[in-house]
Amino acid sequence: MSQTRPLPSVVKFTQLLQSVTKMKHYSSSNVDNFEQHSKSIYQKVSNLDDALNLFDEMSQTRPLPSVVKFNQLLHSLTKMKHFSHSIDIFKQMCALRVPVDKFTMSVAIKCCCQLYRTNDAFALLGFCFRRSIVPHVFIFSALLDGLVHEDRILEAEIFFKKLIKLKLCEPNVVLYNTMIKGLCKVGNNVIAIQLLGLMDENSCKPNVVTYSTIIDSLCKDRMIDDAFKLFKEMVFKKGISPNVITYSCLVDGLCNLCRREEASKMLQEMLDVGISPNVRTFNILVDAFCKEGNVDEVEDVINIMIEKGIVPDIVTYSTLIDGYCLRGEMSKAKTIFYSMVFRGLVPNVVSYSSLLNGYCKSLKIDEAMDLFNEITRKGLKHNVVTYSTMIQGLFEVGRCGDARKLFDEMHGKGQMPDQLTYGIILEGLCNNHQIEEALSLFHLMGDSKLNTYIVVYNILIDGASKCGKFDIARLLFQDLTDKGLRPNVRTYNVMISGLCREGLVGDAKDLFHKMAESDFPPDNVTYRVLLQGYLKNQYYDDLEILMHDMDGRRYSLDATTLSLLLDQITAGFL
C-alpha cells in the first residue's frame, strides 16, 4: 500500500518517467482505459484497503489520471472518516505533481480540522495562495469549523469578521451556521441571535439548522420562553418547518425544567405534523424518567423504541444503568449492562462510569475495583471521572493507601487531576483524619491553579477544625486575603462552626456580623450553626435575639438544632 512504501526521490522519479517515455509504454488511451476501469472500481471502494490499493494503481498509471479521479478517491476516504490517511494521500498527490484544485484543498483542510490540526489547515490556506488557488466559501467554512471544533471561539469570531469585512467570500448559510454554532457553544446566545438578524440583512436565508442551533442553546441555558419565541418566529414568520432536532431540543428544555406536561404536548404536536421521534428524542425521555426515579417506566419506553424500529443506542442504556445505580439497584443495573452487550453494543467509558459510581455509592468497593480493572482489560482508557469515582469510593471505606496509589497511578499515566479529583483527595484525607497528609499535598501543589479555588480552602479549613487543628484552620482562613480569594457562605459557615466548637463563641459572633456586611450574607445553615454554638456554650441572651432574627427571615430549625433546644428546655436552662 502507498502509505507503507515511500515515494521514489525526484531524481529517480524523473529517470523512471524518461525511461517509460522512451519505451513509449504510455498513451492517452492508457489513461482513458484506466478512467473507464476506475468508474467500476470507485463503486467498490468500501474500506480503507480498497482505497489505498486504488491509489497505488492510480499513482502507477502513466500519464496520471485527472485530478477529478484523485479527488473522488480522496472524497470517498474522507467520507469513511479516515482523515489521517486522506492527508497522507494528499501529500503524495502533491509529490506526484497532481494539479490539485479547490476541491482537493477543501478536503485536505477539512481533514486537518477534524484531527484538531487547525493550524496546519491554515498553513494549507497559504499553500492555496502560493498555487494561485482562490479559496471558496467551503474552504473558509472548513477553517471556521476547525476553530469552533477546537473551542477557539474568539479566534473564530475574529476570522469570521475578517471574511465579511474584507469580502474574501460570499458568506453562505453554512458559514453563518458554523459561527452561530461556535457562539452557542460558549453560551453567547445574544450575539448568535444578532448574527441571525445579520443574515436577513445580507440576503442569506437562515434554515432549520440555524434556528435549531440557537433554540438548543437557549434550552440548555434554561431560557425556554426565549426558545419558544424563536420557534414561533421560525415557523410563522419565516415559514421554516421544524424537524426532529428542533422538537427534541424543546422537549429536552421542558423536561429539564420539570415541565413534563408541556413536554408531552410538544411530543404530541411533533407526531401530529408527521415527525417521528428519533433515538435522541427517546433518550431525552429516558433521562427525564431516570432523574425522577421512574426507572421502571424507562423499560416501557425502550420497548416502544424497539417496536417502532428505533434501536436504543449506548446513550439509552447508559442512562438507564445510571438510573438504576442512583436507586442502588445494582443487580438490575448489571442486568441492563449485559443486555446492552448482548444486543451488540460495545460499552464505552461512560457506561462503565455509571456502573462504577453505583458500586462505589453502595460501598461495594471490591466489585467496583474489579470493574475498574475490567475497563483496562477491554482496551478502554480511564478518564478523570473513572479515576475520581474509584478514588472517592476507596476513601469512603477508609482505604486511604489504595486511594493515594490510584491517584499516583493517574498522575503517572498523564491524567492530570482536575478540581473535582483534587477536592476528592483532600476531602478523603480530611474525613479519614489524615489532615497532615492533606496539607502536605496542598503545599506540594504550591502555586498550582488548583490551589486558587475557594472550595479547596473550605475542605482544608473544615478538615483541620474537625481534627482539632483549629490554629491551622485559622491560618488558612487568613491566607485567603494574601491569595486574593474571597470567602463564600460555605467558608464562613465552616469557620463559625469551628470557632463554636473551640468555645470561641464571641469570635464566631463577630465573624457572623462581618459576614452580614459581606457579599455573602448568612443563610439558613449559618443561623443553625451559630444557634447550636449558643446552645452548647450556654449563650442564652444571644440565643433569644438570634431566634427572633431567624423567625423574621422565616428560617427554620433542623432536627439537630431542635433536639438541642428541647434538651436545654428539659434541663431547665431555658
XYZ file of C-alpha atoms in Angstrom:
574
model
C 0.000 0.000 0.000
C 1.088 3.541 -0.697
C 1.474 4.539 2.915
C 3.918 1.728 3.647
C 6.029 2.279 0.507
C 7.885 5.632 0.315
C 7.705 7.522 -2.979
C 10.892 7.488 -5.100
C 13.101 10.576 -4.952
C 12.528 13.353 -7.512
C 15.666 12.305 -9.463
C 14.683 8.629 -9.578
C 11.112 9.525 -10.426
C 12.291 11.724 -13.352
C 14.642 8.998 -14.602
C 11.858 6.433 -14.417
C 9.494 8.735 -16.304
C 12.128 9.361 -19.010
C 12.668 5.605 -19.407
C 8.959 4.963 -19.767
C 8.693 7.831 -22.289
C 11.496 6.404 -24.419
C 9.870 2.985 -24.362
C 6.578 4.627 -25.477
C 4.687 2.468 -22.973
C 2.020 5.077 -22.345
C -0.546 6.853 -24.413
C -3.728 8.789 -23.883
C -5.634 5.543 -24.406
C -3.979 4.106 -21.269
C -5.452 6.941 -19.237
C -8.809 6.549 -20.962
C -8.735 2.821 -20.207
C -7.835 3.480 -16.582
C -10.525 6.137 -16.151
C -13.120 3.817 -17.709
C -11.920 0.977 -15.462
C -11.852 3.228 -12.370
C -15.564 4.065 -12.670
C -16.382 0.490 -11.700
C -13.592 0.432 -9.087
C -14.890 3.575 -7.325
C -18.181 1.813 -6.734
C -16.278 -0.976 -4.963
C -14.308 1.333 -2.622
C -15.946 0.492 0.686
C -12.995 0.255 3.061
C -9.516 1.632 3.699
C -7.649 -1.195 1.929
C -9.703 -0.750 -1.257
C -8.970 2.979 -1.257
C -5.226 2.585 -0.680
C -4.922 -0.168 -3.295
C -6.750 2.017 -5.796
C -4.407 4.907 -5.038
C -1.427 2.593 -5.660
C -2.881 1.662 -9.036
C -3.619 5.287 -9.929
C -0.178 6.533 -8.903
C 1.499 3.938 -11.162
C -0.590 4.790 -14.247
C 1.159 6.971 -16.861
C 0.166 9.610 -17.613
C -1.503 10.124 -14.269
C -5.323 10.123 -14.097
C -7.001 13.522 -13.882
C -7.248 15.383 -10.572
C -11.003 14.692 -10.656
C -10.336 10.982 -10.175
C -7.919 11.618 -7.325
C -10.481 13.937 -5.747
C -13.163 11.252 -5.974
C -10.883 8.836 -4.146
C -9.980 11.466 -1.555
C -13.666 12.219 -1.030
C -14.501 8.503 -0.566
C -11.732 8.104 2.000
C -12.840 11.200 3.918
C -16.463 10.029 3.952
C -15.212 6.900 5.722
C -13.610 9.251 8.318
C -10.049 8.112 7.540
C -8.806 11.681 7.916
C -5.128 10.868 8.586
C -4.928 8.640 5.506
C -6.639 11.335 3.429
C -3.913 13.803 4.420
C -1.209 11.215 3.588
C -2.729 10.723 0.131
C -2.973 14.489 -0.362
C 0.763 14.797 0.406
C 1.560 12.020 -2.066
C -0.628 13.693 -4.706
C 1.481 16.838 -4.271
C 4.669 14.754 -4.525
C 3.294 13.213 -7.750
C 2.678 16.780 -9.011
C -1.039 16.162 -9.432
C -2.519 19.623 -10.209
C -4.597 19.922 -7.053
C -7.607 22.249 -7.181
C -10.098 23.948 -4.846
C -11.889 20.681 -4.148
C -8.646 18.892 -3.205
C -7.692 21.729 -0.887
C -11.105 21.889 0.805
C -10.958 18.140 1.573
C -7.381 18.359 2.927
C -8.249 21.398 5.064
C -11.385 19.712 6.401
C -9.369 16.607 7.363
C -6.810 18.698 9.277
C -9.612 20.423 11.163
C -11.276 17.115 12.034
C -7.961 15.972 13.547
C -7.709 19.121 15.710
C -4.910 20.382 13.459
C -6.463 23.712 12.511
C -3.079 25.466 12.483
C -1.982 23.014 9.764
C -5.230 23.773 7.930
C -4.373 27.486 7.914
C -0.915 26.587 6.576
C -2.724 24.851 3.694
C -4.626 28.086 3.078
C -1.226 29.700 2.471
C -0.445 26.787 0.117
C -3.615 27.737 -1.832
C -2.391 31.278 -2.357
C 1.074 30.073 -3.442
C -0.554 27.775 -6.010
C -2.860 30.619 -7.195
C -5.871 28.638 -6.000
C -8.522 31.153 -4.975
C -10.227 29.759 -1.831
C -14.004 29.465 -1.986
C -16.575 29.671 0.802
C -16.340 25.918 1.544
C -12.636 26.249 2.388
C -13.342 29.192 4.697
C -16.261 27.288 6.289
C -13.970 24.318 6.980
C -11.376 26.596 8.634
C -14.029 28.327 10.731
C -15.422 24.937 11.770
C -11.907 23.850 12.767
C -11.564 26.789 15.160
C -15.001 26.042 16.637
C -14.105 22.341 16.853
C -11.065 23.277 18.986
C -13.122 25.683 21.159
C -11.158 28.658 19.802
C -14.332 30.722 19.605
C -12.759 34.165 19.984
C -10.361 33.419 17.105
C -13.313 32.105 15.093
C -15.168 35.404 15.642
C -12.139 37.446 14.522
C -11.698 35.230 11.438
C -15.413 35.435 10.572
C -15.424 39.250 10.865
C -12.360 39.469 8.593
C -14.070 37.325 5.952
C -17.084 39.656 5.970
C -15.140 42.928 6.194
C -12.575 42.079 3.505
C -15.238 40.382 1.333
C -12.991 37.338 0.904
C -16.021 35.232 0.032
C -19.776 35.458 -0.308
C -20.941 34.078 3.067
C -23.489 31.299 2.743
C -25.793 29.645 5.269
C -23.126 27.041 6.170
C -20.621 29.750 7.124
C -23.201 31.581 9.249
C -24.379 28.337 10.873
C -20.800 27.424 11.791
C -20.236 30.776 13.513
C -23.608 30.544 15.284
C -22.701 27.032 16.474
C -19.467 28.402 17.957
C -21.219 31.278 19.722
C -23.855 28.933 21.161
C -21.124 26.550 22.297
C -19.940 29.206 24.776
C -23.479 30.324 25.652
C -23.257 33.604 23.722
C -26.898 33.462 22.654
C -27.293 37.244 22.337
C -24.600 37.560 19.626
C -25.911 34.389 17.934
C -29.386 35.966 17.640
C -27.813 39.200 16.351
C -25.999 37.158 13.692
C -29.334 35.600 12.751
C -30.624 39.140 12.076
C -27.489 39.944 10.057
C -28.236 37.002 7.764
C -31.512 38.664 6.728
C -29.725 41.965 6.087
C -27.203 40.178 3.842
C -29.932 38.302 1.938
C -28.757 34.947 3.282
C -31.770 32.884 4.296
C -31.415 31.020 7.613
C -32.521 27.396 7.587
C -33.819 24.912 10.147
C -30.232 24.196 11.293
C -29.677 27.891 12.086
C -32.782 28.137 14.240
C -32.404 24.703 15.864
C -28.830 25.515 16.959
C -29.922 28.683 18.792
C -33.086 27.054 20.191
C -30.971 24.198 21.580
C -28.555 26.657 23.226
C -31.417 28.660 24.783
C -32.972 25.439 26.128
C -29.640 24.324 27.618
C -29.410 27.713 29.371
C -32.968 27.191 30.710
C -34.253 30.142 28.646
C -37.235 28.148 27.424
C -39.550 31.131 26.823
C -36.964 32.737 24.518
C -36.574 29.386 22.759
C -40.320 29.195 22.069
C -40.355 32.809 20.871
C -37.662 31.921 18.313
C -39.522 28.709 17.421
C -42.671 30.713 16.590
C -40.628 33.190 14.513
C -39.137 30.302 12.554
C -42.488 28.630 11.835
C -44.937 31.513 11.421
C -42.757 34.407 10.242
C -40.105 32.608 8.193
C -42.190 29.623 7.101
C -39.399 27.191 8.029
C -40.666 23.749 9.049
C -39.150 22.400 12.283
C -37.538 18.971 12.164
C -36.999 16.207 14.712
C -33.937 18.017 16.104
C -35.897 21.237 16.739
C -38.667 19.397 18.579
C -36.193 17.262 20.531
C -34.392 20.400 21.772
C -37.664 21.885 23.050
C -38.749 18.612 24.691
C -35.341 18.423 26.399
C -35.628 22.031 27.597
C -39.084 21.413 29.072
C -38.014 18.143 30.734
C -35.006 19.858 32.344
C -37.399 22.370 33.916
C -39.674 19.510 35.092
C -42.463 20.771 32.799
C -43.429 17.235 31.822
C -47.000 18.041 30.777
C -45.828 20.657 28.252
C -43.136 18.253 27.041
C -45.856 15.637 26.390
C -47.877 18.206 24.406
C -44.787 19.042 22.372
C -44.276 15.357 21.611
C -47.898 15.071 20.512
C -47.549 18.144 18.267
C -44.455 16.560 16.776
C -46.388 13.380 15.938
C -49.377 15.380 14.612
C -47.204 17.103 11.993
C -45.834 13.740 10.894
C -42.393 13.893 12.519
C -41.342 10.637 14.184
C -39.169 10.788 17.317
C -35.607 9.590 16.789
C -33.203 7.927 19.213
C -32.197 11.313 20.668
C -35.839 12.189 21.440
C -36.304 8.884 23.244
C -33.008 9.364 25.103
C -34.316 12.701 26.411
C -37.416 10.926 27.773
C -35.306 8.130 29.265
C -33.110 10.710 31.004
C -36.160 12.605 32.332
C -37.747 9.424 33.744
C -34.473 8.334 35.353
C -33.925 11.718 37.013
C -37.411 11.493 38.507
C -36.686 7.980 39.760
C -39.262 6.386 37.427
C -36.812 3.816 36.107
C -39.475 1.122 35.649
C -41.232 3.319 33.062
C -37.988 3.622 31.111
C -38.035 -0.047 30.137
C -41.506 0.549 28.638
C -40.074 3.476 26.647
C -37.255 1.244 25.359
C -39.780 -1.422 24.317
C -41.747 1.249 22.385
C -38.494 2.307 20.688
C -37.809 -1.251 19.553
C -41.426 -1.659 18.323
C -41.012 1.497 16.204
C -37.790 0.155 14.734
C -35.622 2.669 16.601
C -32.599 0.881 18.016
C -31.604 2.038 21.534
C -28.011 3.238 21.490
C -25.218 3.341 24.054
C -26.628 6.593 25.497
C -30.048 4.988 26.107
C -28.595 2.061 28.013
C -26.003 4.143 29.888
C -28.760 6.478 31.118
C -30.897 3.547 32.268
C -27.903 1.959 34.025
C -27.270 5.289 35.759
C -30.940 5.444 36.798
C -30.805 2.031 38.497
C -27.451 2.887 40.100
C -28.919 6.071 41.601
C -31.606 3.903 43.212
C -28.979 1.471 44.489
C -30.422 -1.382 42.388
C -27.074 -2.719 41.267
C -28.291 -6.161 40.169
C -30.754 -4.554 37.724
C -28.085 -2.102 36.545
C -25.746 -5.020 35.854
C -28.503 -6.924 34.001
C -29.115 -3.920 31.735
C -25.352 -3.605 31.175
C -25.051 -7.201 29.948
C -28.304 -6.867 27.973
C -26.656 -3.982 26.120
C -23.611 -6.145 25.340
C -25.896 -8.999 24.203
C -27.553 -6.620 21.715
C -24.161 -5.980 20.134
C -23.421 -2.595 21.675
C -19.875 -2.093 22.906
C -19.856 -0.370 26.334
C -17.866 2.848 26.422
C -16.170 4.510 29.377
C -19.421 6.410 30.185
C -21.371 3.133 30.566
C -18.673 1.765 32.853
C -18.562 5.051 34.810
C -22.265 4.783 35.701
C -21.862 1.218 36.952
C -18.636 2.093 38.771
C -20.319 5.024 40.513
C -23.205 2.776 41.562
C -20.895 0.197 43.158
C -18.934 2.913 44.977
C -22.098 4.614 46.265
C -23.313 1.202 47.513
C -19.884 0.738 49.183
C -19.307 -2.442 47.129
C -15.681 -1.482 46.630
C -14.326 -4.920 45.635
C -16.905 -5.164 42.827
C -16.048 -1.584 41.842
C -12.327 -2.405 41.728
C -12.983 -5.483 39.551
C -14.982 -3.311 37.155
C -12.289 -0.616 37.210
C -9.699 -3.218 36.138
C -12.096 -4.610 33.509
C -12.161 -1.194 31.816
C -8.406 -1.509 31.192
C -8.726 -5.141 30.062
C -11.320 -4.101 27.471
C -8.825 -1.666 25.968
C -10.617 1.461 27.168
C -8.724 4.373 28.682
C -9.628 5.605 32.139
C -10.557 9.268 32.315
C -10.699 11.799 35.150
C -14.251 10.678 36.017
C -13.446 6.963 36.442
C -10.326 7.709 38.493
C -12.166 10.256 40.666
C -15.096 7.883 41.266
C -12.831 4.989 42.270
C -10.624 7.171 44.487
C -13.684 8.565 46.274
C -15.063 5.045 46.790
C -11.795 3.866 48.349
C -11.744 6.843 50.731
C -15.376 6.144 51.704
C -14.369 2.746 53.128
C -11.145 4.040 54.688
C -8.733 2.538 52.151
C -6.622 5.706 52.036
C -3.419 3.959 50.932
C -5.124 2.397 47.899
C -6.726 5.755 47.066
C -3.346 7.505 47.142
C -1.785 4.757 44.989
C -4.547 5.210 42.425
C -4.034 8.969 42.487
C -0.299 8.460 41.815
C -1.125 5.985 39.016
C -3.492 8.530 37.484
C -0.778 11.171 37.555
C 1.783 8.725 36.140
C -0.460 7.885 33.176
C -0.743 11.534 32.194
C -4.262 12.055 33.538
C -3.974 15.410 35.256
C -6.344 15.785 38.227
C -8.996 18.455 37.856
C -10.655 20.484 40.606
C -13.077 17.625 41.352
C -10.345 14.972 41.754
C -8.178 17.262 43.863
C -11.144 18.061 46.101
C -11.962 14.348 46.472
C -8.376 13.562 47.537
C -8.220 16.389 50.095
C -11.683 15.661 51.487
C -10.971 11.926 51.619
C -7.795 12.504 53.631
C -9.512 15.004 55.965
C -12.502 12.708 56.556
C -10.088 9.914 57.485
C -8.282 12.193 59.999
C -5.182 12.489 57.810
C -5.060 16.286 57.859
C -1.239 16.355 57.771
C -1.296 14.312 54.532
C -3.888 16.677 53.059
C -1.853 19.749 53.997
C 1.306 18.129 52.630
C -0.405 17.601 49.258
C -1.771 21.161 49.375
C 1.718 22.606 49.929
C 3.179 20.268 47.295
C 0.772 21.738 44.711
C 2.148 25.197 45.606
C 1.037 27.889 43.174
C -0.926 25.443 41.033
C -4.228 26.707 39.658
C -5.926 24.004 41.737
C -4.938 25.912 44.891
C -6.793 29.014 43.719
C -10.269 27.548 44.223
C -12.152 28.554 47.384
C -13.610 25.023 47.626
C -10.081 23.698 48.344
C -9.708 26.071 51.296
C -13.200 25.177 52.535
C -12.270 21.475 52.625
C -8.985 22.087 54.456
C -10.418 24.618 56.951
C -13.269 22.230 57.783
C -10.913 19.231 57.980
C -8.361 20.982 60.200
C -11.109 22.269 62.501
C -12.738 18.838 62.910
C -9.344 17.199 63.526
C -8.634 19.577 66.418
C -6.153 21.683 64.438
C -8.088 24.940 64.629
C -4.916 27.034 64.660
C -4.184 25.681 61.156
C -7.785 26.374 60.097
C -7.398 29.971 61.245
C -4.121 30.401 59.340
C -5.735 29.028 56.182
C -8.640 31.461 56.587
C -6.201 34.370 56.947
C -4.261 33.086 53.918
C -7.294 33.748 51.711
C -6.658 37.508 51.756
C -2.992 37.029 50.760
C -4.079 34.847 47.814
C -6.717 37.373 46.700
C -9.525 34.891 47.367
C -12.847 35.844 48.910
C -14.553 33.559 51.441
C -18.017 32.389 50.408
C -21.008 31.297 52.529
C -19.544 27.809 52.975
C -16.187 29.265 54.181
C -17.897 31.462 56.774
C -20.141 28.600 57.940
C -17.156 26.273 58.388
C -15.209 28.917 60.339
C -18.178 29.847 62.579
C -18.741 26.132 63.279
C -15.047 25.692 64.169
C -14.989 28.742 66.462
C -18.090 27.486 68.299
C -16.532 24.011 68.608
C -13.472 25.615 70.242
C -15.689 27.618 72.619
C -14.750 30.898 70.911
C -18.374 31.994 70.604
C -17.544 35.716 70.800
C -15.260 35.383 67.764
C -17.952 33.366 65.984
C -20.471 36.151 66.687
C -18.040 38.792 65.313
C -17.474 36.755 62.158
C -21.249 36.358 61.783
C -21.670 40.168 61.798
C -18.728 40.576 59.392
C -20.387 38.054 57.096
C -23.637 40.059 57.177
C -21.722 43.043 55.762
C -20.003 40.984 53.026
C -21.197 39.930 49.564
C -22.191 36.585 51.117
C -24.802 37.220 53.836
C -25.662 34.437 56.350
C -28.023 31.723 55.148
C -30.218 29.232 57.000
C -27.201 26.979 57.703
C -25.220 29.895 59.227
C -28.039 30.651 61.655
C -28.369 26.988 62.650
C -24.598 26.619 63.207
C -24.423 29.734 65.390
C -27.602 28.756 67.233
C -26.104 25.348 68.065
C -22.935 27.136 69.239
C -25.001 29.374 71.556
C -26.871 26.356 72.969
C -23.748 24.231 73.558
C -21.886 27.146 75.159
C -24.943 28.467 77.064
C -25.107 31.924 75.412
C -28.807 32.231 76.209
C -29.186 36.036 75.865
C -27.769 35.970 72.352
C -29.866 32.875 71.625
C -33.164 34.734 72.011
C -32.048 37.598 69.718
C -30.798 35.147 67.061
C -34.016 33.090 67.121
C -36.090 36.262 66.756
C -33.925 37.245 63.740
C -34.371 33.751 62.248
C -38.127 33.987 62.663
C -38.143 37.335 60.847
C -36.254 35.760 57.938
C -38.559 32.699 58.003
C -35.606 30.373 58.584
C -36.497 27.002 60.095
C -34.770 24.786 62.665
C -33.385 21.441 61.611
C -33.750 18.221 63.642
C -30.315 18.562 65.347
C -30.865 22.163 66.470
C -34.414 21.424 67.636
C -33.191 18.427 69.656
C -30.514 20.599 71.364
C -33.104 23.269 72.122
C -35.513 20.745 73.673
C -32.673 19.275 75.778
C -31.895 22.740 77.195
C -35.582 23.376 77.941
C -35.950 19.949 79.611
C -32.836 20.622 81.722
C -34.428 23.881 82.874
C -31.828 26.178 81.332
C -34.419 27.888 79.142
